[in-house]
Amino acid sequence: MRYHLDLCKNVFGDGVYPEVDATNLYYGGSRFAGSKIVFTNGSQDPWRHASRQTSSSDMPSYVISCHNCGHGSDLRGCPQAPLNPEGNDKNCSSPDAVNKVRQQITDHMDLWLSECTEAERGWGSI
């Protein structure tokens, strides 16, 4: 934790320091309240250690690991290109890994949205 706090200070300067305790209190820290959350952890993502590494029954979420993926490549494409959200597979060392992760995210979101739709249908019969 000290490393990340020092990094923040080095990047943003004195006077800008995260309120870690307040943030953890507000969002629940490692015991956050939420479900149906996808955590993707790329092996080349420097922030992967700050992410959830495992899922448990008391905190339902889905954890995906992506070998040779960087920060945000699951959402922004590979390599990251702000003007080209799909990325460019010619410049990607592992486009299949990124595409597999993207498909897993899509599958889970489709499942969760279908559960919402089914629950909504039940309200109409009351």
PDB file of C-alpha atoms in Angstrom:
ATOM      1  CA  MET A   1       0.000   0.000   0.000  1.00  0.00           C
ATOM      2  CA  ARG A   2       2.834   2.368   0.829  1.00  0.00           C
ATOM      3  CA  TYR A   3       4.179   1.957  -2.710  1.00  0.00           C
ATOM      4  CA  HIS A   4       0.873   3.075  -4.246  1.00  0.00           C
ATOM      5  CA  LEU A   5       0.572   6.055  -1.901  1.00  0.00           C
ATOM      6  CA  ASP A   6       4.124   7.149  -2.741  1.00  0.00           C
ATOM      7  CA  LEU A   7       3.424   6.659  -6.449  1.00  0.00           C
ATOM      8  CA  CYS A   8       0.375   8.913  -6.179  1.00  0.00           C
ATOM      9  CA  LYS A   9       2.456  11.588  -4.470  1.00  0.00           C
ATOM     10  CA  ASN A  10       5.226  11.313  -7.081  1.00  0.00           C
ATOM     11  CA  VAL A  11       2.775  11.561  -9.984  1.00  0.00           C
ATOM     12  CA  PHE A  12       0.437  14.262  -8.650  1.00  0.00           C
ATOM     13  CA  GLY A  13       2.721  16.114  -6.252  1.00  0.00           C
ATOM     14  CA  ASP A  14       2.443  17.239  -2.643  1.00  0.00           C
ATOM     15  CA  GLY A  15      -0.998  18.082  -1.376  1.00  0.00           C
ATOM     16  CA  VAL A  16      -2.752  15.456  -3.499  1.00  0.00           C
ATOM     17  CA  TYR A  17      -2.984  12.361  -1.411  1.00  0.00           C
ATOM     18  CA  PRO A  18      -5.752   9.777  -1.504  1.00  0.00           C
ATOM     19  CA  GLU A  19      -7.991   9.451   1.511  1.00  0.00           C
ATOM     20  CA  VAL A  20      -7.657   5.670   1.624  1.00  0.00           C
ATOM     21  CA  ASP A  21      -9.578   5.157   4.874  1.00  0.00           C
ATOM     22  CA  ALA A  22     -12.457   7.371   3.739  1.00  0.00           C
ATOM     23  CA  THR A  23     -12.580   5.669   0.334  1.00  0.00           C
ATOM     24  CA  ASN A  24     -12.562   2.204   1.897  1.00  0.00           C
ATOM     25  CA  LEU A  25     -15.296   3.233   4.329  1.00  0.00           C
ATOM     26  CA  TYR A  26     -17.446   4.678   1.538  1.00  0.00           C
ATOM     27  CA  TYR A  27     -17.015   1.771  -0.918  1.00  0.00           C
ATOM     28  CA  GLY A  28     -16.594  -1.071   1.579  1.00  0.00           C
ATOM     29  CA  GLY A  29     -12.875  -1.721   1.118  1.00  0.00           C
ATOM     30  CA  SER A  30     -12.224  -5.374   0.406  1.00  0.00           C
ATOM     31  CA  ARG A  31     -15.787  -6.172   1.560  1.00  0.00           C
ATOM     32  CA  PHE A  32     -17.592  -3.955  -0.939  1.00  0.00           C
ATOM     33  CA  ALA A  33     -21.322  -4.326  -1.427  1.00  0.00           C
ATOM     34  CA  GLY A  34     -22.015  -5.355  -4.978  1.00  0.00           C
ATOM     35  CA  SER A  35     -22.644  -8.266  -7.231  1.00  0.00           C
ATOM     36  CA  LYS A  36     -22.493  -9.104 -10.904  1.00  0.00           C
ATOM     37  CA  ILE A  37     -19.124  -7.413 -11.247  1.00  0.00           C
ATOM     38  CA  VAL A  38     -16.487  -8.484 -13.762  1.00  0.00           C
ATOM     39  CA  PHE A  39     -12.850  -8.065 -12.757  1.00  0.00           C
ATOM     40  CA  THR A  40     -10.353  -8.552 -15.559  1.00  0.00           C
ATOM     41  CA  ASN A  41      -6.722  -8.899 -14.624  1.00  0.00           C
ATOM     42  CA  GLY A  42      -4.195  -8.637 -17.434  1.00  0.00           C
ATOM     43  CA  SER A  43      -0.804 -10.163 -16.712  1.00  0.00           C
ATOM     44  CA  GLN A  44       0.840  -6.977 -18.035  1.00  0.00           C
ATOM     45  CA  ASP A  45      -1.491  -4.607 -16.155  1.00  0.00           C
ATOM     46  CA  PRO A  46       0.412  -2.776 -13.399  1.00  0.00           C
ATOM     47  CA  TRP A  47      -2.885  -2.313 -11.486  1.00  0.00           C
ATOM     48  CA  ARG A  48      -3.793  -6.034 -11.427  1.00  0.00           C
ATOM     49  CA  HIS A  49      -2.674  -6.410  -7.800  1.00  0.00           C
ATOM     50  CA  ALA A  50      -5.207  -3.778  -6.717  1.00  0.00           C
ATOM     51  CA  SER A  51      -8.020  -5.838  -8.260  1.00  0.00           C
ATOM     52  CA  ARG A  52      -9.987  -8.714  -6.829  1.00  0.00           C
ATOM     53  CA  GLN A  53      -8.113 -11.938  -7.497  1.00  0.00           C
ATOM     54  CA  THR A  54     -10.759 -14.483  -6.542  1.00  0.00           C
ATOM     55  CA  SER A  55     -14.522 -14.722  -6.346  1.00  0.00           C
ATOM     56  CA  SER A  56     -16.454 -16.152  -3.440  1.00  0.00           C
ATOM     57  CA  SER A  57     -20.071 -17.078  -2.777  1.00  0.00           C
ATOM     58  CA  ASP A  58     -20.502 -14.267  -0.243  1.00  0.00           C
ATOM     59  CA  MET A  59     -19.277 -11.683  -2.773  1.00  0.00           C
ATOM     60  CA  PRO A  60     -20.453 -12.815  -6.203  1.00  0.00           C
ATOM     61  CA  SER A  61     -18.330 -11.507  -9.019  1.00  0.00           C
ATOM     62  CA  TYR A  62     -16.532 -12.970 -11.961  1.00  0.00           C
ATOM     63  CA  VAL A  63     -12.738 -12.835 -12.158  1.00  0.00           C
ATOM     64  CA  ILE A  64     -11.025 -13.238 -15.536  1.00  0.00           C
ATOM     65  CA  SER A  65      -7.285 -13.459 -16.055  1.00  0.00           C
ATOM     66  CA  CYS A  66      -5.774 -12.566 -19.410  1.00  0.00           C
ATOM     67  CA  HIS A  67      -2.242 -13.682 -20.209  1.00  0.00           C
ATOM     68  CA  ASN A  68      -0.169 -11.030 -22.000  1.00  0.00           C
ATOM     69  CA  CYS A  69      -2.928  -8.395 -21.744  1.00  0.00           C
ATOM     70  CA  GLY A  70      -2.369  -4.863 -20.560  1.00  0.00           C
ATOM     71  CA  HIS A  71      -4.428  -2.315 -18.683  1.00  0.00           C
ATOM     72  CA  GLY A  72      -7.795  -1.759 -20.334  1.00  0.00           C
ATOM     73  CA  SER A  73      -7.145  -3.984 -23.344  1.00  0.00           C
ATOM     74  CA  ASP A  74     -10.254  -6.019 -22.481  1.00  0.00           C
ATOM     75  CA  LEU A  75     -12.425  -2.951 -23.048  1.00  0.00           C
ATOM     76  CA  ARG A  76     -10.424  -0.741 -25.377  1.00  0.00           C
ATOM     77  CA  GLY A  77      -8.863  -3.237 -27.740  1.00  0.00           C
ATOM     78  CA  CYS A  78      -5.338  -4.362 -28.260  1.00  0.00           C
ATOM     79  CA  PRO A  79      -3.240  -2.350 -28.345  1.00  0.00           C
ATOM     80  CA  GLN A  80      -5.036   0.526 -26.716  1.00  0.00           C
ATOM     81  CA  ALA A  81      -6.081   3.069 -29.275  1.00  0.00           C
ATOM     82  CA  PRO A  82      -8.493   5.835 -28.229  1.00  0.00           C
ATOM     83  CA  LEU A  83      -9.548   6.532 -31.806  1.00  0.00           C
ATOM     84  CA  ASN A  84      -9.972   2.851 -32.634  1.00  0.00           C
ATOM     85  CA  PRO A  85     -11.866   1.081 -29.805  1.00  0.00           C
ATOM     86  CA  GLU A  86     -11.543  -2.289 -31.505  1.00  0.00           C
ATOM     87  CA  GLY A  87      -7.748  -1.996 -31.589  1.00  0.00           C
ATOM     88  CA  ASN A  88      -5.548  -3.357 -34.322  1.00  0.00           C
ATOM     89  CA  ASP A  89      -4.931  -7.115 -34.209  1.00  0.00           C
ATOM     90  CA  LYS A  90      -1.831  -6.690 -36.421  1.00  0.00           C
ATOM     91  CA  ASN A  91      -0.108  -4.827 -33.571  1.00  0.00           C
ATOM     92  CA  CYS A  92      -1.305  -7.135 -30.824  1.00  0.00           C
ATOM     93  CA  SER A  93       0.883  -9.923 -29.480  1.00  0.00           C
ATOM     94  CA  SER A  94      -2.119 -11.977 -28.316  1.00  0.00           C
ATOM     95  CA  PRO A  95      -5.375 -10.898 -30.002  1.00  0.00           C
ATOM     96  CA  ASP A  96      -6.973 -14.286 -29.312  1.00  0.00           C
ATOM     97  CA  ALA A  97      -6.524 -13.824 -25.557  1.00  0.00           C
ATOM     98  CA  VAL A  98      -8.130 -10.374 -25.666  1.00  0.00           C
ATOM     99  CA  ASN A  99     -11.009 -11.589 -27.839  1.00  0.00           C
ATOM    100  CA  LYS A 100     -11.589 -14.560 -25.522  1.00  0.00           C
ATOM    101  CA  VAL A 101     -11.808 -12.270 -22.480  1.00  0.00           C
ATOM    102  CA  ARG A 102     -14.157  -9.923 -24.311  1.00  0.00           C
ATOM    103  CA  GLN A 103     -16.405 -12.867 -25.200  1.00  0.00           C
ATOM    104  CA  GLN A 104     -16.439 -14.054 -21.566  1.00  0.00           C
ATOM    105  CA  ILE A 105     -17.468 -10.560 -20.431  1.00  0.00           C
ATOM    106  CA  THR A 106     -20.212 -10.446 -23.056  1.00  0.00           C
ATOM    107  CA  ASP A 107     -21.489 -13.896 -22.054  1.00  0.00           C
ATOM    108  CA  HIS A 108     -21.735 -12.926 -18.389  1.00  0.00           C
ATOM    109  CA  MET A 109     -23.407  -9.611 -19.117  1.00  0.00           C
ATOM    110  CA  ASP A 110     -25.911 -11.342 -21.401  1.00  0.00           C
ATOM    111  CA  LEU A 111     -26.680 -13.858 -18.650  1.00  0.00           C
ATOM    112  CA  TRP A 112     -27.110 -11.173 -16.001  1.00  0.00           C
ATOM    113  CA  LEU A 113     -29.305  -9.040 -18.257  1.00  0.00           C
ATOM    114  CA  SER A 114     -31.473 -12.054 -19.096  1.00  0.00           C
ATOM    115  CA  GLU A 115     -31.937 -12.669 -15.359  1.00  0.00           C
ATOM    116  CA  CYS A 116     -33.143  -9.064 -14.982  1.00  0.00           C
ATOM    117  CA  THR A 117     -35.557  -9.505 -17.887  1.00  0.00           C
ATOM    118  CA  GLU A 118     -36.934 -12.737 -16.391  1.00  0.00           C
ATOM    119  CA  ALA A 119     -37.395 -11.079 -13.000  1.00  0.00           C
ATOM    120  CA  GLU A 120     -39.120  -8.114 -14.651  1.00  0.00           C
ATOM    121  CA  ARG A 121     -41.555 -10.459 -16.405  1.00  0.00           C
ATOM    122  CA  GLY A 122     -42.535 -11.870 -13.001  1.00  0.00           C
ATOM    123  CA  TRP A 123     -43.669  -8.422 -11.813  1.00  0.00           C
ATOM    124  CA  GLY A 124     -46.328  -8.234 -14.529  1.00  0.00           C
ATOM    125  CA  SER A 125     -48.187 -11.270 -13.177  1.00  0.00           C
ATOM    126  CA  ILE A 126     -48.636  -9.862  -9.666  1.00  0.00           C
TER     127      ILE A 126
END
